[in-house]
Protein backbone atom coordinates (compact mmCIF):
# COMPACT_ATOMS: atom_id res chain seq x y z
CA UNK A 1 0.00 0.00 0.00
CA UNK A 2 1.19 3.56 -0.64
CA UNK A 3 1.08 4.36 3.07
CA UNK A 4 3.88 1.83 3.55
CA UNK A 5 6.14 3.32 0.89
CA UNK A 6 9.30 5.13 1.91
CA UNK A 7 9.68 8.78 0.79
CA UNK A 8 12.13 7.69 -1.92
CA UNK A 9 9.68 5.11 -3.25
CA UNK A 10 6.89 7.69 -3.20
CA UNK A 11 9.14 10.00 -5.23
CA UNK A 12 9.81 7.26 -7.76
CA UNK A 13 6.11 6.38 -7.94
CA UNK A 14 4.87 9.93 -8.59
CA UNK A 15 7.55 10.50 -11.23
CA UNK A 16 6.59 7.25 -12.95
CA UNK A 17 2.88 8.05 -12.78
CA UNK A 18 3.35 11.54 -14.22
CA UNK A 19 5.55 10.20 -17.03
CA UNK A 20 2.70 7.96 -18.16
CA UNK A 21 1.02 11.15 -19.43
CA UNK A 22 3.46 10.99 -22.34
CA UNK A 23 1.89 7.70 -23.47
CA UNK A 24 -1.15 7.75 -25.74
CA UNK A 25 -3.34 5.06 -27.22
CA UNK A 26 -1.69 3.18 -30.08
CA UNK A 27 1.87 4.13 -29.16
CA UNK A 28 4.97 1.96 -29.28
CA UNK A 29 6.69 2.53 -25.95
CA UNK A 30 10.22 1.72 -24.84
CA UNK A 31 10.12 0.32 -21.31
CA UNK A 32 13.18 1.06 -19.20
CA UNK A 33 14.96 -1.03 -16.60
CA UNK A 34 15.48 -0.37 -12.90
CA UNK A 35 13.49 0.35 -9.75
CA UNK A 36 11.95 3.62 -10.97
CA UNK A 37 11.17 2.20 -14.41
CA UNK A 38 9.45 -0.73 -12.72
CA UNK A 39 6.96 1.71 -11.17
CA UNK A 40 6.30 3.11 -14.64
CA UNK A 41 5.64 -0.36 -16.06
CA UNK A 42 3.21 -1.04 -13.22
CA UNK A 43 1.41 2.26 -13.79
CA UNK A 44 1.11 1.58 -17.52
CA UNK A 45 -0.16 -1.92 -16.77
CA UNK A 46 -2.89 -0.43 -14.61
CA UNK A 47 -3.92 1.90 -17.46
CA UNK A 48 -4.00 -1.07 -19.83
CA UNK A 49 -6.17 -3.12 -17.48
CA UNK A 50 -8.47 -0.45 -16.09
CA UNK A 51 -8.67 2.17 -18.85
CA UNK A 52 -8.22 0.01 -21.95
CA UNK A 53 -5.00 1.74 -23.00
CA UNK A 54 -3.75 0.03 -26.17
CA UNK A 55 0.05 0.13 -26.43
CA UNK A 56 2.93 -2.08 -27.47
CA UNK A 57 5.93 -2.18 -25.16
CA UNK A 58 9.54 -2.76 -26.16
CA UNK A 59 11.46 -3.77 -23.00
CA UNK A 60 15.11 -2.92 -22.43
CA UNK A 61 15.85 -6.08 -20.45
CA UNK A 62 14.52 -9.55 -19.83
CA UNK A 63 13.37 -8.62 -16.33
CA UNK A 64 11.40 -5.63 -17.65
CA UNK A 65 9.85 -7.89 -20.29
CA UNK A 66 8.76 -10.32 -17.56
CA UNK A 67 7.21 -7.54 -15.48
CA UNK A 68 5.44 -6.01 -18.49
CA UNK A 69 3.83 -9.33 -19.37
CA UNK A 70 2.80 -9.83 -15.75
CA UNK A 71 0.92 -6.51 -15.68
CA UNK A 72 -0.78 -7.10 -19.03
CA UNK A 73 1.28 -5.02 -21.45
CA UNK A 74 1.64 -6.39 -24.97
CA UNK A 75 5.38 -6.89 -25.52
CA UNK A 76 7.30 -7.00 -28.78
CA UNK A 77 10.90 -6.68 -29.95
CA UNK A 78 12.56 -3.57 -31.34
CA UNK A 79 13.06 -5.44 -34.63
CA UNK A 80 9.29 -5.85 -34.86
CA UNK A 81 8.44 -2.33 -33.71
CA UNK A 82 11.30 -0.76 -35.70
CA UNK A 83 10.73 2.76 -34.32
CA UNK A 84 9.17 3.96 -31.07
CA UNK A 85 7.06 6.95 -30.10
CA UNK A 86 8.56 7.35 -26.66
CA UNK A 87 10.92 5.59 -24.26
CA UNK A 88 10.54 6.09 -20.51
CA UNK A 89 13.45 5.04 -18.33
CA UNK A 90 15.29 5.88 -15.14
CA UNK A 91 18.80 7.28 -14.71
CA UNK A 92 21.60 6.93 -12.20
CA UNK A 93 22.61 10.58 -12.68
CA UNK A 94 21.55 13.53 -14.80
CA UNK A 95 22.96 17.04 -15.16
CA UNK A 96 21.48 20.40 -16.11
CA UNK A 97 21.79 19.61 -19.83
CA UNK A 98 19.91 16.33 -19.30
CA UNK A 99 22.99 14.26 -20.04
CA UNK A 100 22.81 10.98 -18.17
CA UNK A 101 24.75 8.14 -16.62
CA UNK A 102 22.81 4.89 -16.95
CA UNK A 103 23.65 1.23 -16.50
CA UNK A 104 23.50 0.68 -12.76
CA UNK A 105 21.13 -2.17 -13.50
CA UNK A 106 23.39 -3.59 -16.20
CA UNK A 107 21.09 -2.96 -19.18
CA UNK A 108 22.80 0.10 -20.68
CA UNK A 109 23.30 -1.38 -24.16
CA UNK A 110 19.67 -2.24 -24.79
CA UNK A 111 18.58 0.95 -23.02
CA UNK A 112 20.69 3.13 -25.32
CA UNK A 113 19.59 1.32 -28.47
CA UNK A 114 15.92 1.61 -27.54
CA UNK A 115 16.23 5.25 -26.43
CA UNK A 116 17.89 6.33 -29.67
CA UNK A 117 15.23 4.51 -31.69
CA UNK A 118 12.52 6.74 -30.17
CA UNK A 119 10.99 10.08 -31.07
CA UNK A 120 11.29 11.05 -27.41
CA UNK A 121 13.18 9.86 -24.36
CA UNK A 122 11.68 10.72 -20.98
CA UNK A 123 13.68 10.07 -17.81
CA UNK A 124 12.00 9.49 -14.46
CA UNK A 125 14.00 10.13 -11.31
CA UNK A 126 14.03 11.47 -7.79
CA UNK A 127 15.90 14.67 -6.96
CA UNK A 128 18.90 12.77 -5.57
CA UNK A 129 19.91 11.85 -9.13
CA UNK A 130 20.51 15.51 -10.09
CA UNK A 131 24.21 16.49 -10.17
CA UNK A 132 26.18 19.54 -11.27
CA UNK A 133 28.79 17.36 -12.99
CA UNK A 134 28.43 13.71 -13.97
CA UNK A 135 30.72 11.11 -12.46
CA UNK A 136 29.88 10.61 -8.79
CA UNK A 137 28.02 7.47 -9.85
CA UNK A 138 30.45 4.92 -11.36
CA UNK A 139 30.29 4.97 -15.16
CA UNK A 140 29.41 1.49 -16.49
CA UNK A 141 30.84 0.27 -19.77
CA UNK A 142 29.82 -2.99 -21.40
CA UNK A 143 32.73 -5.09 -22.68
CA UNK A 144 33.01 -8.49 -24.34
CA UNK A 145 34.31 -11.30 -22.11
CA UNK A 146 37.15 -12.25 -24.49
CA UNK A 147 40.34 -10.58 -23.29
CA UNK A 148 38.45 -8.51 -20.73
CA UNK A 149 41.55 -7.94 -18.60
CA UNK A 150 43.34 -6.46 -21.62
CA UNK A 151 40.32 -4.24 -22.29
CA UNK A 152 40.36 -3.15 -18.65
CA UNK A 153 44.05 -2.25 -18.89
CA UNK A 154 43.44 -0.27 -22.10
CA UNK A 155 40.58 1.61 -20.43
CA UNK A 156 42.78 2.50 -17.44
CA UNK A 157 45.55 3.70 -19.76
CA UNK A 158 43.07 5.81 -21.73
CA UNK A 159 41.74 7.45 -18.56
CA UNK A 160 45.17 8.96 -17.88
CA UNK A 161 44.60 11.38 -20.76
CA UNK A 162 41.07 12.38 -19.75
CA UNK A 163 39.92 15.05 -17.29
CA UNK A 164 38.58 12.90 -14.45
CA UNK A 165 39.26 12.81 -10.71
CA UNK A 166 39.52 9.02 -10.32
CA UNK A 167 40.74 6.18 -12.51
CA UNK A 168 39.83 3.03 -10.58
CA UNK A 169 38.03 0.37 -12.66
CA UNK A 170 36.30 -2.71 -11.29
CA UNK A 171 34.68 -5.71 -12.93
CA UNK A 172 31.05 -5.91 -11.83
CA UNK A 173 30.38 -9.11 -9.96
CA UNK A 174 27.34 -11.26 -9.28
CA UNK A 175 28.38 -13.14 -6.18
CA UNK A 176 31.64 -14.95 -6.94
CA UNK A 177 31.24 -14.71 -10.73
CA UNK A 178 31.32 -11.85 -13.19
CA UNK A 179 27.98 -10.13 -13.79
CA UNK A 180 26.72 -11.08 -17.27
CA UNK A 181 24.42 -8.82 -19.29
CA UNK A 182 21.48 -9.98 -21.41
CA UNK A 183 23.89 -9.94 -24.38
CA UNK A 184 26.40 -12.18 -22.59
CA UNK A 185 28.89 -9.38 -21.91
CA UNK A 186 30.65 -8.05 -18.82
CA UNK A 187 30.39 -4.65 -17.14
CA UNK A 188 33.32 -2.52 -16.03
CA UNK A 189 32.47 0.22 -13.54
CA UNK A 190 34.71 3.30 -13.83
CA UNK A 191 35.04 5.21 -10.55
CA UNK A 192 35.78 8.65 -11.98
CA UNK A 193 34.15 10.94 -9.37
CA UNK A 194 33.94 13.77 -11.93
CA UNK A 195 33.71 13.73 -15.73
CA UNK A 196 34.68 17.17 -17.02
CA UNK A 197 33.84 16.41 -20.65
CA UNK A 198 31.21 13.64 -20.98
CA UNK A 199 31.02 13.94 -24.76
CA UNK A 200 34.76 13.42 -25.16
CA UNK A 201 34.69 10.58 -22.63
CA UNK A 202 31.94 8.76 -24.52
CA UNK A 203 33.69 9.06 -27.89
CA UNK A 204 37.13 8.03 -26.61
CA UNK A 205 35.97 5.08 -24.49
CA UNK A 206 33.97 3.62 -27.37
CA UNK A 207 37.10 3.53 -29.54
CA UNK A 208 38.80 0.96 -27.28
CA UNK A 209 38.74 -2.59 -28.71
CA UNK A 210 36.55 -4.80 -26.57
CA UNK A 211 34.25 -1.99 -25.45
CA UNK A 212 30.71 -2.46 -26.74
CA UNK A 213 29.05 0.67 -25.32
CA UNK A 214 29.23 3.08 -22.41
CA UNK A 215 26.61 4.40 -19.99
CA UNK A 216 26.86 8.07 -20.98
CA UNK A 217 23.65 9.21 -22.68
CA UNK A 218 24.55 12.49 -24.42
CA UNK A 219 21.88 14.52 -26.27
CA UNK A 220 19.41 11.64 -26.03
CA UNK A 221 17.08 12.67 -23.19
CA UNK A 222 14.29 15.13 -24.03
CA UNK A 223 12.65 15.54 -20.61
CA UNK A 224 13.21 14.59 -16.99
CA UNK A 225 10.30 14.00 -14.63
CA UNK A 226 11.47 14.49 -11.04
CA UNK A 227 9.41 13.09 -8.19
CA UNK A 228 9.39 14.12 -4.54
CA UNK A 229 8.22 12.23 -1.48
CA UNK A 230 5.55 14.89 -0.92
CA UNK A 231 3.90 14.01 -4.24
CA UNK A 232 5.27 17.06 -6.03
CA UNK A 233 6.53 16.52 -9.57
CA UNK A 234 8.73 18.72 -11.76
CA UNK A 235 8.95 18.23 -15.52
CA UNK A 236 12.08 19.67 -17.16
CA UNK A 237 11.78 19.83 -20.96
CA UNK A 238 15.16 20.50 -22.58
CA UNK A 239 13.68 21.25 -26.02
CA UNK A 240 11.02 23.71 -24.86
CA UNK A 241 13.25 25.11 -22.13
CA UNK A 242 10.41 24.84 -19.62
CA UNK A 243 9.95 23.59 -16.06
CA UNK A 244 6.44 22.60 -14.99
CA UNK A 245 5.25 21.65 -11.52
CA UNK A 246 2.46 19.22 -10.72
CA UNK A 247 1.11 17.29 -7.73
CA UNK A 248 0.22 13.61 -7.80
CA UNK A 249 -2.25 12.34 -5.22
CA UNK A 250 -1.48 8.99 -3.63
CA UNK A 251 -4.40 6.71 -4.40
CA UNK A 252 -4.48 3.19 -3.01
CA UNK A 253 -4.54 0.60 -5.79
CA UNK A 254 -4.80 -3.11 -5.15
CA UNK A 255 -3.51 -3.87 -8.64
CA UNK A 256 -0.43 -1.67 -8.31
CA UNK A 257 0.67 -2.42 -4.76
CA UNK A 258 -0.66 -5.90 -3.98
CA UNK A 259 2.66 -7.69 -4.35
CA UNK A 260 4.92 -5.11 -2.68
Tab-separated table of C-alpha atoms in Angstrom:
chain	number	residue	atom	x	y	z
A	1	UNK	CA	0.000	0.000	0.000
A	2	UNK	CA	1.186	3.564	-0.642
A	3	UNK	CA	1.077	4.361	3.070
A	4	UNK	CA	3.883	1.832	3.547
A	5	UNK	CA	6.136	3.321	0.887
A	6	UNK	CA	9.299	5.134	1.906
A	7	UNK	CA	9.682	8.780	0.791
A	8	UNK	CA	12.134	7.695	-1.924
A	9	UNK	CA	9.685	5.106	-3.248
A	10	UNK	CA	6.894	7.690	-3.196
A	11	UNK	CA	9.136	10.002	-5.226
A	12	UNK	CA	9.810	7.259	-7.759
A	13	UNK	CA	6.109	6.384	-7.937
A	14	UNK	CA	4.865	9.929	-8.587
A	15	UNK	CA	7.552	10.496	-11.231
A	16	UNK	CA	6.590	7.246	-12.951
A	17	UNK	CA	2.880	8.048	-12.784
A	18	UNK	CA	3.348	11.544	-14.220
A	19	UNK	CA	5.552	10.201	-17.029
A	20	UNK	CA	2.696	7.962	-18.160
A	21	UNK	CA	1.015	11.151	-19.427
A	22	UNK	CA	3.462	10.988	-22.339
A	23	UNK	CA	1.886	7.702	-23.474
A	24	UNK	CA	-1.152	7.750	-25.742
A	25	UNK	CA	-3.340	5.063	-27.223
A	26	UNK	CA	-1.694	3.175	-30.079
A	27	UNK	CA	1.865	4.128	-29.161
A	28	UNK	CA	4.965	1.961	-29.279
A	29	UNK	CA	6.688	2.527	-25.951
A	30	UNK	CA	10.217	1.723	-24.842
A	31	UNK	CA	10.124	0.321	-21.311
A	32	UNK	CA	13.180	1.058	-19.195
A	33	UNK	CA	14.962	-1.034	-16.598
A	34	UNK	CA	15.481	-0.369	-12.896
A	35	UNK	CA	13.493	0.353	-9.750
A	36	UNK	CA	11.949	3.621	-10.970
A	37	UNK	CA	11.172	2.204	-14.409
A	38	UNK	CA	9.450	-0.734	-12.724
A	39	UNK	CA	6.965	1.709	-11.173
A	40	UNK	CA	6.295	3.108	-14.637
A	41	UNK	CA	5.642	-0.360	-16.056
A	42	UNK	CA	3.206	-1.043	-13.220
A	43	UNK	CA	1.409	2.260	-13.792
A	44	UNK	CA	1.110	1.583	-17.522
A	45	UNK	CA	-0.160	-1.919	-16.774
A	46	UNK	CA	-2.885	-0.433	-14.610
A	47	UNK	CA	-3.918	1.899	-17.459
A	48	UNK	CA	-4.005	-1.070	-19.833
A	49	UNK	CA	-6.170	-3.118	-17.481
A	50	UNK	CA	-8.475	-0.449	-16.087
A	51	UNK	CA	-8.675	2.175	-18.850
A	52	UNK	CA	-8.219	0.013	-21.947
A	53	UNK	CA	-4.998	1.736	-23.000
A	54	UNK	CA	-3.752	0.028	-26.168
A	55	UNK	CA	0.049	0.128	-26.428
A	56	UNK	CA	2.926	-2.082	-27.472
A	57	UNK	CA	5.928	-2.180	-25.165
A	58	UNK	CA	9.542	-2.759	-26.158
A	59	UNK	CA	11.460	-3.768	-22.996
A	60	UNK	CA	15.112	-2.920	-22.430
A	61	UNK	CA	15.851	-6.083	-20.452
A	62	UNK	CA	14.522	-9.548	-19.832
A	63	UNK	CA	13.365	-8.618	-16.328
A	64	UNK	CA	11.398	-5.629	-17.653
A	65	UNK	CA	9.847	-7.894	-20.287
A	66	UNK	CA	8.762	-10.323	-17.564
A	67	UNK	CA	7.210	-7.537	-15.482
A	68	UNK	CA	5.442	-6.012	-18.489
A	69	UNK	CA	3.833	-9.331	-19.369
A	70	UNK	CA	2.796	-9.835	-15.747
A	71	UNK	CA	0.918	-6.513	-15.680
A	72	UNK	CA	-0.777	-7.103	-19.027
A	73	UNK	CA	1.284	-5.016	-21.451
A	74	UNK	CA	1.639	-6.392	-24.970
A	75	UNK	CA	5.377	-6.894	-25.521
A	76	UNK	CA	7.296	-7.004	-28.779
A	77	UNK	CA	10.903	-6.682	-29.947
A	78	UNK	CA	12.563	-3.567	-31.338
A	79	UNK	CA	13.062	-5.440	-34.625
A	80	UNK	CA	9.293	-5.855	-34.864
A	81	UNK	CA	8.435	-2.326	-33.713
A	82	UNK	CA	11.297	-0.757	-35.705
A	83	UNK	CA	10.730	2.760	-34.323
A	84	UNK	CA	9.169	3.960	-31.069
A	85	UNK	CA	7.056	6.945	-30.103
A	86	UNK	CA	8.564	7.347	-26.655
A	87	UNK	CA	10.918	5.591	-24.259
A	88	UNK	CA	10.536	6.086	-20.507
A	89	UNK	CA	13.450	5.044	-18.329
A	90	UNK	CA	15.286	5.885	-15.142
A	91	UNK	CA	18.803	7.276	-14.715
A	92	UNK	CA	21.601	6.932	-12.203
A	93	UNK	CA	22.610	10.584	-12.685
A	94	UNK	CA	21.549	13.532	-14.804
A	95	UNK	CA	22.964	17.042	-15.162
A	96	UNK	CA	21.483	20.399	-16.107
A	97	UNK	CA	21.792	19.609	-19.829
A	98	UNK	CA	19.910	16.329	-19.295
A	99	UNK	CA	22.990	14.265	-20.043
A	100	UNK	CA	22.806	10.980	-18.166
A	101	UNK	CA	24.745	8.144	-16.619
A	102	UNK	CA	22.815	4.893	-16.948
A	103	UNK	CA	23.647	1.235	-16.504
A	104	UNK	CA	23.496	0.683	-12.762
A	105	UNK	CA	21.125	-2.174	-13.498
A	106	UNK	CA	23.394	-3.587	-16.198
A	107	UNK	CA	21.095	-2.958	-19.184
A	108	UNK	CA	22.797	0.097	-20.678
A	109	UNK	CA	23.304	-1.376	-24.162
A	110	UNK	CA	19.670	-2.239	-24.790
A	111	UNK	CA	18.584	0.948	-23.016
A	112	UNK	CA	20.692	3.131	-25.324
A	113	UNK	CA	19.592	1.318	-28.472
A	114	UNK	CA	15.917	1.612	-27.535
A	115	UNK	CA	16.227	5.255	-26.433
A	116	UNK	CA	17.888	6.326	-29.668
A	117	UNK	CA	15.227	4.512	-31.689
A	118	UNK	CA	12.523	6.736	-30.170
A	119	UNK	CA	10.986	10.079	-31.069
A	120	UNK	CA	11.291	11.053	-27.411
A	121	UNK	CA	13.177	9.859	-24.361
A	122	UNK	CA	11.683	10.721	-20.980
A	123	UNK	CA	13.681	10.066	-17.814
A	124	UNK	CA	11.999	9.490	-14.464
A	125	UNK	CA	14.004	10.127	-11.308
A	126	UNK	CA	14.029	11.474	-7.792
A	127	UNK	CA	15.901	14.672	-6.964
A	128	UNK	CA	18.900	12.770	-5.566
A	129	UNK	CA	19.909	11.849	-9.130
A	130	UNK	CA	20.508	15.512	-10.087
A	131	UNK	CA	24.208	16.494	-10.172
A	132	UNK	CA	26.181	19.536	-11.272
A	133	UNK	CA	28.792	17.357	-12.994
A	134	UNK	CA	28.427	13.708	-13.973
A	135	UNK	CA	30.715	11.111	-12.463
A	136	UNK	CA	29.881	10.610	-8.792
A	137	UNK	CA	28.021	7.473	-9.850
A	138	UNK	CA	30.454	4.919	-11.355
A	139	UNK	CA	30.285	4.965	-15.159
A	140	UNK	CA	29.406	1.493	-16.485
A	141	UNK	CA	30.839	0.272	-19.767
A	142	UNK	CA	29.822	-2.988	-21.403
A	143	UNK	CA	32.725	-5.093	-22.684
A	144	UNK	CA	33.007	-8.486	-24.342
A	145	UNK	CA	34.311	-11.304	-22.114
A	146	UNK	CA	37.151	-12.248	-24.490
A	147	UNK	CA	40.337	-10.577	-23.292
A	148	UNK	CA	38.453	-8.507	-20.727
A	149	UNK	CA	41.550	-7.942	-18.597
A	150	UNK	CA	43.337	-6.462	-21.617
A	151	UNK	CA	40.315	-4.241	-22.292
A	152	UNK	CA	40.362	-3.153	-18.648
A	153	UNK	CA	44.051	-2.253	-18.893
A	154	UNK	CA	43.443	-0.268	-22.095
A	155	UNK	CA	40.579	1.611	-20.431
A	156	UNK	CA	42.778	2.498	-17.442
A	157	UNK	CA	45.548	3.699	-19.763
A	158	UNK	CA	43.070	5.811	-21.728
A	159	UNK	CA	41.736	7.451	-18.560
A	160	UNK	CA	45.174	8.961	-17.883
A	161	UNK	CA	44.596	11.384	-20.758
A	162	UNK	CA	41.066	12.380	-19.745
A	163	UNK	CA	39.917	15.053	-17.295
A	164	UNK	CA	38.578	12.905	-14.450
A	165	UNK	CA	39.262	12.811	-10.711
A	166	UNK	CA	39.517	9.023	-10.315
A	167	UNK	CA	40.744	6.182	-12.507
A	168	UNK	CA	39.828	3.028	-10.585
A	169	UNK	CA	38.029	0.373	-12.656
A	170	UNK	CA	36.298	-2.714	-11.288
A	171	UNK	CA	34.683	-5.713	-12.930
A	172	UNK	CA	31.052	-5.909	-11.826
A	173	UNK	CA	30.381	-9.114	-9.962
A	174	UNK	CA	27.343	-11.265	-9.282
A	175	UNK	CA	28.383	-13.141	-6.178
A	176	UNK	CA	31.640	-14.948	-6.943
A	177	UNK	CA	31.236	-14.708	-10.729
A	178	UNK	CA	31.317	-11.847	-13.186
A	179	UNK	CA	27.977	-10.132	-13.791
A	180	UNK	CA	26.717	-11.079	-17.267
A	181	UNK	CA	24.415	-8.823	-19.291
A	182	UNK	CA	21.483	-9.976	-21.408
A	183	UNK	CA	23.888	-9.942	-24.385
A	184	UNK	CA	26.397	-12.176	-22.589
A	185	UNK	CA	28.886	-9.378	-21.910
A	186	UNK	CA	30.650	-8.053	-18.816
A	187	UNK	CA	30.385	-4.650	-17.142
A	188	UNK	CA	33.325	-2.521	-16.033
A	189	UNK	CA	32.473	0.223	-13.545
A	190	UNK	CA	34.708	3.297	-13.828
A	191	UNK	CA	35.036	5.205	-10.547
A	192	UNK	CA	35.780	8.645	-11.985
A	193	UNK	CA	34.146	10.943	-9.373
A	194	UNK	CA	33.940	13.774	-11.925
A	195	UNK	CA	33.705	13.732	-15.727
A	196	UNK	CA	34.676	17.169	-17.019
A	197	UNK	CA	33.845	16.407	-20.645
A	198	UNK	CA	31.214	13.643	-20.978
A	199	UNK	CA	31.015	13.943	-24.764
A	200	UNK	CA	34.765	13.417	-25.163
A	201	UNK	CA	34.693	10.581	-22.634
A	202	UNK	CA	31.943	8.764	-24.522
A	203	UNK	CA	33.691	9.060	-27.889
A	204	UNK	CA	37.131	8.028	-26.611
A	205	UNK	CA	35.974	5.078	-24.490
A	206	UNK	CA	33.965	3.624	-27.374
A	207	UNK	CA	37.101	3.527	-29.541
A	208	UNK	CA	38.799	0.962	-27.282
A	209	UNK	CA	38.744	-2.587	-28.707
A	210	UNK	CA	36.546	-4.800	-26.567
A	211	UNK	CA	34.251	-1.986	-25.454
A	212	UNK	CA	30.710	-2.464	-26.744
A	213	UNK	CA	29.053	0.669	-25.323
A	214	UNK	CA	29.234	3.078	-22.407
A	215	UNK	CA	26.610	4.396	-19.995
A	216	UNK	CA	26.855	8.070	-20.982
A	217	UNK	CA	23.649	9.210	-22.681
A	218	UNK	CA	24.546	12.485	-24.424
A	219	UNK	CA	21.880	14.524	-26.267
A	220	UNK	CA	19.413	11.636	-26.032
A	221	UNK	CA	17.085	12.668	-23.194
A	222	UNK	CA	14.288	15.135	-24.028
A	223	UNK	CA	12.653	15.544	-20.614
A	224	UNK	CA	13.210	14.591	-16.993
A	225	UNK	CA	10.296	13.998	-14.627
A	226	UNK	CA	11.467	14.493	-11.038
A	227	UNK	CA	9.406	13.088	-8.193
A	228	UNK	CA	9.386	14.123	-4.542
A	229	UNK	CA	8.223	12.232	-1.482
A	230	UNK	CA	5.549	14.892	-0.924
A	231	UNK	CA	3.896	14.011	-4.239
A	232	UNK	CA	5.272	17.060	-6.032
A	233	UNK	CA	6.528	16.518	-9.572
A	234	UNK	CA	8.729	18.717	-11.756
A	235	UNK	CA	8.954	18.234	-15.517
A	236	UNK	CA	12.080	19.666	-17.164
A	237	UNK	CA	11.784	19.826	-20.964
A	238	UNK	CA	15.155	20.500	-22.583
A	239	UNK	CA	13.679	21.250	-26.021
A	240	UNK	CA	11.018	23.709	-24.857
A	241	UNK	CA	13.253	25.107	-22.128
A	242	UNK	CA	10.415	24.840	-19.619
A	243	UNK	CA	9.949	23.588	-16.058
A	244	UNK	CA	6.439	22.601	-14.991
A	245	UNK	CA	5.248	21.648	-11.524
A	246	UNK	CA	2.458	19.223	-10.716
A	247	UNK	CA	1.115	17.295	-7.728
A	248	UNK	CA	0.216	13.613	-7.799
A	249	UNK	CA	-2.253	12.337	-5.217
A	250	UNK	CA	-1.485	8.989	-3.629
A	251	UNK	CA	-4.402	6.715	-4.405
A	252	UNK	CA	-4.476	3.191	-3.015
A	253	UNK	CA	-4.542	0.596	-5.792
A	254	UNK	CA	-4.799	-3.105	-5.148
A	255	UNK	CA	-3.510	-3.869	-8.637
A	256	UNK	CA	-0.430	-1.673	-8.313
A	257	UNK	CA	0.672	-2.424	-4.762
A	258	UNK	CA	-0.663	-5.896	-3.985
A	259	UNK	CA	2.660	-7.686	-4.354
A	260	UNK	CA	4.916	-5.112	-2.684
